[in-house]
C-alpha cells in the first residue's frame, strides 16, 4: 500500500476533541488549503488529521517535512475546519521564533506594500519577516487578552509591551533597527501617511484573527528616538458582555439602565487606561 511506503499508519474515523499546533507546525495556509493538520508529536512519530479527499502528494510532502512516521486519522470536513481553527487560534505564540528570521537590513518599500482589509491574519501571506512578526504580536496579544500593544524606541533598544490586566509587561525587545519597519507596516495597515513622522497620527484597523473579528485603534507619536506606536485592541467576540456582567454596584447599574432608556441625551464614560470604558460602551450598545 502507498501508506506503507510512506510509513503512514491509518486510524479509524472518530471524533477529535481538540488539537494544538506542535513544535514543528505546518503553515496555516498550507494546512487549510491541503486539508491536513499535524499534531500530537513525539519522538516516535505524530498524528496527521486529514480532511476527505487529501492527495497522496500532500501525504508525501508532510512526511518529508516531519521526517518521522505518521498516523493518519480521517475526519469530516466540518470537524476538520473546527479543529483547525481551534488549534491555530489557541496554540502557543511564536513571537520569539519570528525574531530569528529577521535580518539586519530590509527593503522598506516591500514592507510597506498594500494590505487588503479586512483580512484574516492567519490566511495572509506570511513570507515577509516584518509582516509575520506583526501578525504574531497581534495574535499573541489577543490570546493573552491584552488591551494594548506599545512599541517604543529608546536610544539603544526597541521595546514591545502588552497591557494585561491594566499592567504594561515587556514581551519582546527586537533590534532597534526594526522600529521604523514595524511603524511603517502598521501605518500602511491603518491607512496613515508613512512619510509623516513629525506629527501624531490616529487610525484604525479592522481585521480577523483565526475567524475572530478584532478592532485595532492605532496612535503614533514622535519621540526623540523615533515614533512610538500604541495599538488599542478590542476583541469583538470577547467583548459581547451584558451590563449585568460588568460588576457594577447596584446604584450605578440602576442609574445606567435609567439613562440608556431615555430617548435622547449623552452619556460620558470616563476612567484611566484599561478601566473598561470601551467594554462598558459595547455592553450598552448590546443592551440597546
mmCIF file of C-alpha atoms in Angstrom:
data_model
loop_
_atom_site.group_PDB
_atom_site.id
_atom_site.type_symbol
_atom_site.label_atom_id
_atom_site.label_comp_id
_atom_site.label_asym_id
_atom_site.label_seq_id
_atom_site.Cartn_x
_atom_site.Cartn_y
_atom_site.Cartn_z
ATOM 1 C CA UNK A 1 0.000 0.000 0.000
ATOM 2 C CA UNK A 2 1.047 3.594 -0.556
ATOM 3 C CA UNK A 3 0.629 4.288 3.147
ATOM 4 C CA UNK A 4 3.181 1.578 3.972
ATOM 5 C CA UNK A 5 5.725 3.040 1.560
ATOM 6 C CA UNK A 6 5.322 6.443 3.154
ATOM 7 C CA UNK A 7 5.451 4.988 6.678
ATOM 8 C CA UNK A 8 1.885 6.106 7.390
ATOM 9 C CA UNK A 9 -0.500 4.305 9.730
ATOM 10 C CA UNK A 10 -4.283 4.570 9.404
ATOM 11 C CA UNK A 11 -6.755 5.115 12.236
ATOM 12 C CA UNK A 12 -10.499 4.593 12.053
ATOM 13 C CA UNK A 13 -12.660 7.678 11.740
ATOM 14 C CA UNK A 14 -13.749 9.205 15.017
ATOM 15 C CA UNK A 15 -14.318 12.401 16.897
ATOM 16 C CA UNK A 16 -11.395 14.633 17.724
ATOM 17 C CA UNK A 17 -11.760 16.530 20.986
ATOM 18 C CA UNK A 18 -9.088 19.144 20.362
ATOM 19 C CA UNK A 19 -5.747 19.700 18.733
ATOM 20 C CA UNK A 20 -2.883 22.091 19.216
ATOM 21 C CA UNK A 21 -0.063 23.049 16.868
ATOM 22 C CA UNK A 22 3.101 21.023 17.546
ATOM 23 C CA UNK A 23 6.610 22.404 17.811
ATOM 24 C CA UNK A 24 7.109 21.772 14.083
ATOM 25 C CA UNK A 25 3.957 23.347 12.704
ATOM 26 C CA UNK A 26 2.597 23.298 9.180
ATOM 27 C CA UNK A 27 1.819 26.832 7.959
ATOM 28 C CA UNK A 28 -1.860 27.658 8.479
ATOM 29 C CA UNK A 29 -2.373 28.445 4.795
ATOM 30 C CA UNK A 30 -0.915 25.066 3.757
ATOM 31 C CA UNK A 31 -2.881 23.128 6.370
ATOM 32 C CA UNK A 32 -6.165 24.735 5.366
ATOM 33 C CA UNK A 33 -5.579 24.522 1.606
ATOM 34 C CA UNK A 34 -4.496 20.861 1.605
ATOM 35 C CA UNK A 35 -6.707 19.593 4.430
ATOM 36 C CA UNK A 36 -4.071 18.273 6.847
ATOM 37 C CA UNK A 37 -3.247 19.113 10.469
ATOM 38 C CA UNK A 38 -0.045 17.837 12.073
ATOM 39 C CA UNK A 39 -0.452 17.282 15.814
ATOM 40 C CA UNK A 40 0.426 15.060 18.812
ATOM 41 C CA UNK A 41 4.129 14.904 18.029
ATOM 42 C CA UNK A 42 6.561 12.685 19.881
ATOM 43 C CA UNK A 43 10.000 11.209 19.300
ATOM 44 C CA UNK A 44 8.413 8.165 17.672
ATOM 45 C CA UNK A 45 6.026 9.954 15.308
ATOM 46 C CA UNK A 46 2.938 12.126 15.054
ATOM 47 C CA UNK A 47 -0.761 12.244 14.244
ATOM 48 C CA UNK A 48 -1.969 13.717 10.955
ATOM 49 C CA UNK A 49 -5.633 14.743 10.885
ATOM 50 C CA UNK A 50 -6.972 14.660 7.327
ATOM 51 C CA UNK A 51 -9.974 16.091 5.540
ATOM 52 C CA UNK A 52 -11.665 13.822 2.945
ATOM 53 C CA UNK A 53 -10.046 13.985 -0.490
ATOM 54 C CA UNK A 54 -6.445 14.642 0.606
ATOM 55 C CA UNK A 55 -3.996 13.745 -2.169
ATOM 56 C CA UNK A 56 -1.086 11.330 -1.958
ATOM 57 C CA UNK A 57 1.256 14.170 -2.930
ATOM 58 C CA UNK A 58 0.221 16.036 0.224
ATOM 59 C CA UNK A 59 0.990 12.994 2.378
ATOM 60 C CA UNK A 60 4.408 12.750 0.738
ATOM 61 C CA UNK A 61 5.190 16.419 1.371
ATOM 62 C CA UNK A 62 4.103 16.273 5.016
ATOM 63 C CA UNK A 63 6.046 13.050 5.582
ATOM 64 C CA UNK A 64 9.172 14.675 4.126
ATOM 65 C CA UNK A 65 8.582 17.772 6.273
ATOM 66 C CA UNK A 66 8.077 15.853 9.528
ATOM 67 C CA UNK A 67 10.797 13.230 8.888
ATOM 68 C CA UNK A 68 9.109 10.693 11.212
ATOM 69 C CA UNK A 69 6.355 8.058 10.891
ATOM 70 C CA UNK A 70 2.828 9.462 10.823
ATOM 71 C CA UNK A 71 -0.538 8.055 11.835
ATOM 72 C CA UNK A 72 -3.453 9.237 9.698
ATOM 73 C CA UNK A 73 -6.916 9.989 11.019
ATOM 74 C CA UNK A 74 -9.706 10.888 8.597
ATOM 75 C CA UNK A 75 -12.351 13.299 9.904
ATOM 76 C CA UNK A 76 -15.242 15.125 8.253
ATOM 77 C CA UNK A 77 -14.699 18.450 6.508
ATOM 78 C CA UNK A 78 -16.809 20.284 9.102
ATOM 79 C CA UNK A 79 -14.912 18.732 12.005
ATOM 80 C CA UNK A 80 -11.569 19.431 10.328
ATOM 81 C CA UNK A 81 -12.383 23.139 9.897
ATOM 82 C CA UNK A 82 -13.410 23.426 13.553
ATOM 83 C CA UNK A 83 -10.312 21.625 14.861
ATOM 84 C CA UNK A 84 -8.020 23.592 12.544
ATOM 85 C CA UNK A 85 -9.334 26.944 13.759
ATOM 86 C CA UNK A 86 -9.155 25.872 17.409
ATOM 87 C CA UNK A 87 -5.605 24.594 17.025
ATOM 88 C CA UNK A 88 -4.117 27.671 15.381
ATOM 89 C CA UNK A 89 -6.180 30.131 17.417
ATOM 90 C CA UNK A 90 -5.292 28.700 20.785
ATOM 91 C CA UNK A 91 -1.770 27.454 20.151
ATOM 92 C CA UNK A 92 1.337 28.817 21.798
ATOM 93 C CA UNK A 93 2.716 32.017 20.342
ATOM 94 C CA UNK A 94 5.775 32.036 18.114
ATOM 95 C CA UNK A 95 6.750 35.681 18.547
ATOM 96 C CA UNK A 96 10.289 34.931 19.694
ATOM 97 C CA UNK A 97 10.745 32.434 16.846
ATOM 98 C CA UNK A 98 9.772 35.158 14.387
ATOM 99 C CA UNK A 99 12.735 37.239 15.553
ATOM 100 C CA UNK A 100 15.226 34.602 14.402
ATOM 101 C CA UNK A 101 14.183 35.195 10.771
ATOM 102 C CA UNK A 102 14.668 38.968 10.849
ATOM 103 C CA UNK A 103 17.824 40.292 9.258
ATOM 104 C CA UNK A 104 19.754 43.484 9.890
ATOM 105 C CA UNK A 105 18.558 45.128 6.670
ATOM 106 C CA UNK A 106 15.253 45.033 4.803
ATOM 107 C CA UNK A 107 13.609 46.705 1.861
ATOM 108 C CA UNK A 108 11.259 49.294 3.370
ATOM 109 C CA UNK A 109 9.246 49.572 0.157
ATOM 110 C CA UNK A 110 8.478 45.852 0.299
ATOM 111 C CA UNK A 111 7.434 46.099 3.950
ATOM 112 C CA UNK A 112 5.066 48.986 3.176
ATOM 113 C CA UNK A 113 3.141 47.252 0.396
ATOM 114 C CA UNK A 114 -0.642 47.454 0.316
ATOM 115 C CA UNK A 115 -2.652 45.143 2.578
ATOM 116 C CA UNK A 116 -6.283 44.204 1.942
ATOM 117 C CA UNK A 117 -8.759 44.956 4.711
ATOM 118 C CA UNK A 118 -10.462 43.315 6.455
ATOM 119 C CA UNK A 119 -8.386 40.148 6.242
ATOM 120 C CA UNK A 120 -7.799 37.023 8.300
ATOM 121 C CA UNK A 121 -4.201 37.295 9.503
ATOM 122 C CA UNK A 122 -3.720 33.540 9.668
ATOM 123 C CA UNK A 123 -4.674 33.276 5.991
ATOM 124 C CA UNK A 124 -2.480 36.124 4.760
ATOM 125 C CA UNK A 125 0.811 35.569 3.005
ATOM 126 C CA UNK A 126 3.460 35.348 5.705
ATOM 127 C CA UNK A 127 6.721 35.369 3.756
ATOM 128 C CA UNK A 128 7.835 38.893 4.743
ATOM 129 C CA UNK A 129 9.502 38.698 8.196
ATOM 130 C CA UNK A 130 8.116 42.037 9.418
ATOM 131 C CA UNK A 131 4.586 41.026 8.411
ATOM 132 C CA UNK A 132 4.990 37.706 10.207
ATOM 133 C CA UNK A 133 6.227 39.494 13.319
ATOM 134 C CA UNK A 134 3.304 41.942 13.401
ATOM 135 C CA UNK A 135 0.836 39.115 12.793
ATOM 136 C CA UNK A 136 2.414 37.117 15.621
ATOM 137 C CA UNK A 137 2.286 40.092 18.000
ATOM 138 C CA UNK A 138 -1.394 40.749 17.278
ATOM 139 C CA UNK A 139 -2.319 37.081 17.559
ATOM 140 C CA UNK A 140 -0.448 36.613 20.832
ATOM 141 C CA UNK A 141 -1.897 39.830 22.286
ATOM 142 C CA UNK A 142 -5.429 38.604 21.590
ATOM 143 C CA UNK A 143 -4.583 35.200 23.053
ATOM 144 C CA UNK A 144 -3.282 36.840 26.249
ATOM 145 C CA UNK A 145 -6.322 39.179 26.453
ATOM 146 C CA UNK A 146 -4.090 42.242 26.183
ATOM 147 C CA UNK A 147 -5.835 45.597 25.775
ATOM 148 C CA UNK A 148 -2.835 47.460 24.306
ATOM 149 C CA UNK A 149 0.387 46.893 22.416
ATOM 150 C CA UNK A 150 3.075 49.547 22.972
ATOM 151 C CA UNK A 151 6.023 49.781 20.566
ATOM 152 C CA UNK A 152 8.582 52.221 21.984
ATOM 153 C CA UNK A 153 12.050 53.082 20.622
ATOM 154 C CA UNK A 154 14.838 54.028 23.011
ATOM 155 C CA UNK A 155 18.418 55.103 22.419
ATOM 156 C CA UNK A 156 19.853 51.598 22.221
ATOM 157 C CA UNK A 157 16.870 49.269 22.044
ATOM 158 C CA UNK A 158 13.263 48.754 20.991
ATOM 159 C CA UNK A 159 10.626 47.674 23.494
ATOM 160 C CA UNK A 160 7.326 45.899 22.775
ATOM 161 C CA UNK A 161 4.937 45.739 25.721
ATOM 162 C CA UNK A 162 1.447 44.321 26.257
ATOM 163 C CA UNK A 163 -1.023 45.855 28.706
ATOM 164 C CA UNK A 164 -2.578 42.900 30.522
ATOM 165 C CA UNK A 165 -4.991 43.483 33.417
ATOM 166 C CA UNK A 166 -4.005 47.149 33.412
ATOM 167 C CA UNK A 167 -0.268 46.468 33.767
ATOM 168 C CA UNK A 168 2.299 47.017 30.997
ATOM 169 C CA UNK A 169 4.544 43.974 30.572
ATOM 170 C CA UNK A 170 7.513 43.783 28.235
ATOM 171 C CA UNK A 171 7.189 40.801 25.898
ATOM 172 C CA UNK A 172 9.835 41.498 23.277
ATOM 173 C CA UNK A 173 12.990 43.548 22.724
ATOM 174 C CA UNK A 174 13.671 43.452 18.964
ATOM 175 C CA UNK A 175 16.678 45.066 17.328
ATOM 176 C CA UNK A 176 16.302 48.815 17.334
ATOM 177 C CA UNK A 177 16.739 48.964 13.534
ATOM 178 C CA UNK A 178 13.383 47.179 13.187
ATOM 179 C CA UNK A 179 11.470 50.063 14.788
ATOM 180 C CA UNK A 180 10.876 52.134 11.612
ATOM 181 C CA UNK A 181 9.922 48.991 9.688
ATOM 182 C CA UNK A 182 7.316 47.988 12.259
ATOM 183 C CA UNK A 183 5.907 51.513 12.394
ATOM 184 C CA UNK A 184 5.716 51.812 8.596
ATOM 185 C CA UNK A 185 3.915 48.491 8.235
ATOM 186 C CA UNK A 186 1.397 49.390 10.945
ATOM 187 C CA UNK A 187 0.821 52.764 9.262
ATOM 188 C CA UNK A 188 0.035 51.027 5.984
ATOM 189 C CA UNK A 189 -2.445 48.735 7.723
ATOM 190 C CA UNK A 190 -4.107 51.741 9.409
ATOM 191 C CA UNK A 191 -4.041 53.801 6.175
ATOM 192 C CA UNK A 192 -1.843 56.501 7.711
ATOM 193 C CA UNK A 193 0.799 58.633 5.981
ATOM 194 C CA UNK A 194 4.072 56.703 6.245
ATOM 195 C CA UNK A 195 6.057 59.785 5.171
ATOM 196 C CA UNK A 196 4.747 61.917 8.067
ATOM 197 C CA UNK A 197 6.988 61.294 11.064
ATOM 198 C CA UNK A 198 6.890 64.654 12.861
ATOM 199 C CA UNK A 199 3.186 64.814 13.760
ATOM 200 C CA UNK A 200 0.945 62.435 15.753
ATOM 201 C CA UNK A 201 -1.466 60.342 13.698
ATOM 202 C CA UNK A 202 -4.508 58.259 14.568
ATOM 203 C CA UNK A 203 -6.043 55.442 12.546
ATOM 204 C CA UNK A 204 -7.991 52.238 12.759
ATOM 205 C CA UNK A 205 -7.583 48.654 11.567
ATOM 206 C CA UNK A 206 -10.369 46.094 11.220
ATOM 207 C CA UNK A 207 -9.054 42.572 10.863
ATOM 208 C CA UNK A 208 -9.741 38.955 11.651
ATOM 209 C CA UNK A 209 -7.510 36.626 13.633
ATOM 210 C CA UNK A 210 -8.446 32.942 13.324
ATOM 211 C CA UNK A 211 -12.003 33.893 12.485
ATOM 212 C CA UNK A 212 -12.374 36.392 15.359
ATOM 213 C CA UNK A 213 -13.237 39.998 14.486
ATOM 214 C CA UNK A 214 -10.837 42.471 16.104
ATOM 215 C CA UNK A 215 -10.814 46.277 16.030
ATOM 216 C CA UNK A 216 -7.446 47.996 16.477
ATOM 217 C CA UNK A 217 -7.087 51.720 17.140
ATOM 218 C CA UNK A 218 -3.655 52.990 16.157
ATOM 219 C CA UNK A 219 -1.914 56.065 17.584
ATOM 220 C CA UNK A 220 1.572 57.219 16.583
ATOM 221 C CA UNK A 221 3.598 59.820 18.462
ATOM 222 C CA UNK A 222 7.007 61.279 17.526
ATOM 223 C CA UNK A 223 9.751 60.987 20.146
ATOM 224 C CA UNK A 224 13.434 61.756 20.418
ATOM 225 C CA UNK A 225 14.418 58.262 19.262
ATOM 226 C CA UNK A 226 11.733 57.609 16.660
ATOM 227 C CA UNK A 227 7.983 57.150 16.510
ATOM 228 C CA UNK A 228 6.082 55.415 19.279
ATOM 229 C CA UNK A 229 3.008 53.361 18.425
ATOM 230 C CA UNK A 230 0.121 52.310 20.632
ATOM 231 C CA UNK A 231 -2.345 49.698 19.375
ATOM 232 C CA UNK A 232 -5.629 49.513 21.328
ATOM 233 C CA UNK A 233 -7.231 46.103 20.817
ATOM 234 C CA UNK A 234 -10.890 45.210 21.054
ATOM 235 C CA UNK A 235 -11.831 41.597 20.507
ATOM 236 C CA UNK A 236 -15.465 41.914 19.439
ATOM 237 C CA UNK A 237 -16.124 38.281 20.251
ATOM 238 C CA UNK A 238 -14.768 38.617 23.793
ATOM 239 C CA UNK A 239 -16.455 41.961 24.367
ATOM 240 C CA UNK A 240 -20.047 40.817 23.968
ATOM 241 C CA UNK A 241 -20.991 41.344 27.606
ATOM 242 C CA UNK A 242 -24.224 42.464 29.161
ATOM 243 C CA UNK A 243 -24.287 45.361 31.622
ATOM 244 C CA UNK A 244 -25.072 42.956 34.475
ATOM 245 C CA UNK A 245 -21.795 41.128 33.792
ATOM 246 C CA UNK A 246 -19.599 44.202 34.276
ATOM 247 C CA UNK A 247 -19.652 44.084 38.087
ATOM 248 C CA UNK A 248 -21.261 47.493 38.643
ATOM 249 C CA UNK A 249 -22.697 48.354 42.046
ATOM 250 C CA UNK A 250 -26.488 48.239 42.154
ATOM 251 C CA UNK A 251 -26.835 52.024 42.341
ATOM 252 C CA UNK A 252 -24.569 52.538 39.312
ATOM 253 C CA UNK A 253 -26.279 49.741 37.385
ATOM 254 C CA UNK A 254 -29.759 51.153 38.060
ATOM 255 C CA UNK A 255 -28.614 54.637 37.060
ATOM 256 C CA UNK A 256 -27.052 53.333 33.839
ATOM 257 C CA UNK A 257 -30.215 51.450 32.892
ATOM 258 C CA UNK A 258 -32.252 54.568 33.586
ATOM 259 C CA UNK A 259 -30.006 56.744 31.416
ATOM 260 C CA UNK A 260 -29.905 54.422 28.408
ATOM 261 C CA UNK A 261 -33.691 54.174 28.426
ATOM 262 C CA UNK A 262 -34.006 57.906 27.707
ATOM 263 C CA UNK A 263 -34.841 58.808 24.072
ATOM 264 C CA UNK A 264 -32.088 61.426 23.782
ATOM 265 C CA UNK A 265 -29.056 62.828 25.585
ATOM 266 C CA UNK A 266 -25.384 61.957 26.007
ATOM 267 C CA UNK A 267 -23.541 59.647 28.400
ATOM 268 C CA UNK A 268 -19.868 60.258 29.202
ATOM 269 C CA UNK A 269 -17.858 57.222 30.292
ATOM 270 C CA UNK A 270 -14.524 58.254 31.806
ATOM 271 C CA UNK A 271 -11.678 56.484 33.537
ATOM 272 C CA UNK A 272 -7.968 55.616 33.305
ATOM 273 C CA UNK A 273 -6.441 53.357 30.672
ATOM 274 C CA UNK A 274 -7.686 49.801 30.927
ATOM 275 C CA UNK A 275 -10.573 50.642 33.258
ATOM 276 C CA UNK A 276 -13.233 49.270 30.900
ATOM 277 C CA UNK A 277 -14.627 52.333 29.136
ATOM 278 C CA UNK A 278 -14.881 50.695 25.717
ATOM 279 C CA UNK A 279 -16.222 47.447 27.170
ATOM 280 C CA UNK A 280 -18.907 49.427 29.021
ATOM 281 C CA UNK A 281 -19.963 51.214 25.844
ATOM 282 C CA UNK A 282 -20.110 47.995 23.834
ATOM 283 C CA UNK A 283 -22.172 46.341 26.568
ATOM 284 C CA UNK A 284 -24.502 49.346 26.485
ATOM 285 C CA UNK A 285 -24.869 49.082 22.716
ATOM 286 C CA UNK A 286 -25.610 45.377 23.078
ATOM 287 C CA UNK A 287 -28.405 46.237 25.517
ATOM 288 C CA UNK A 288 -29.847 48.792 23.090
#
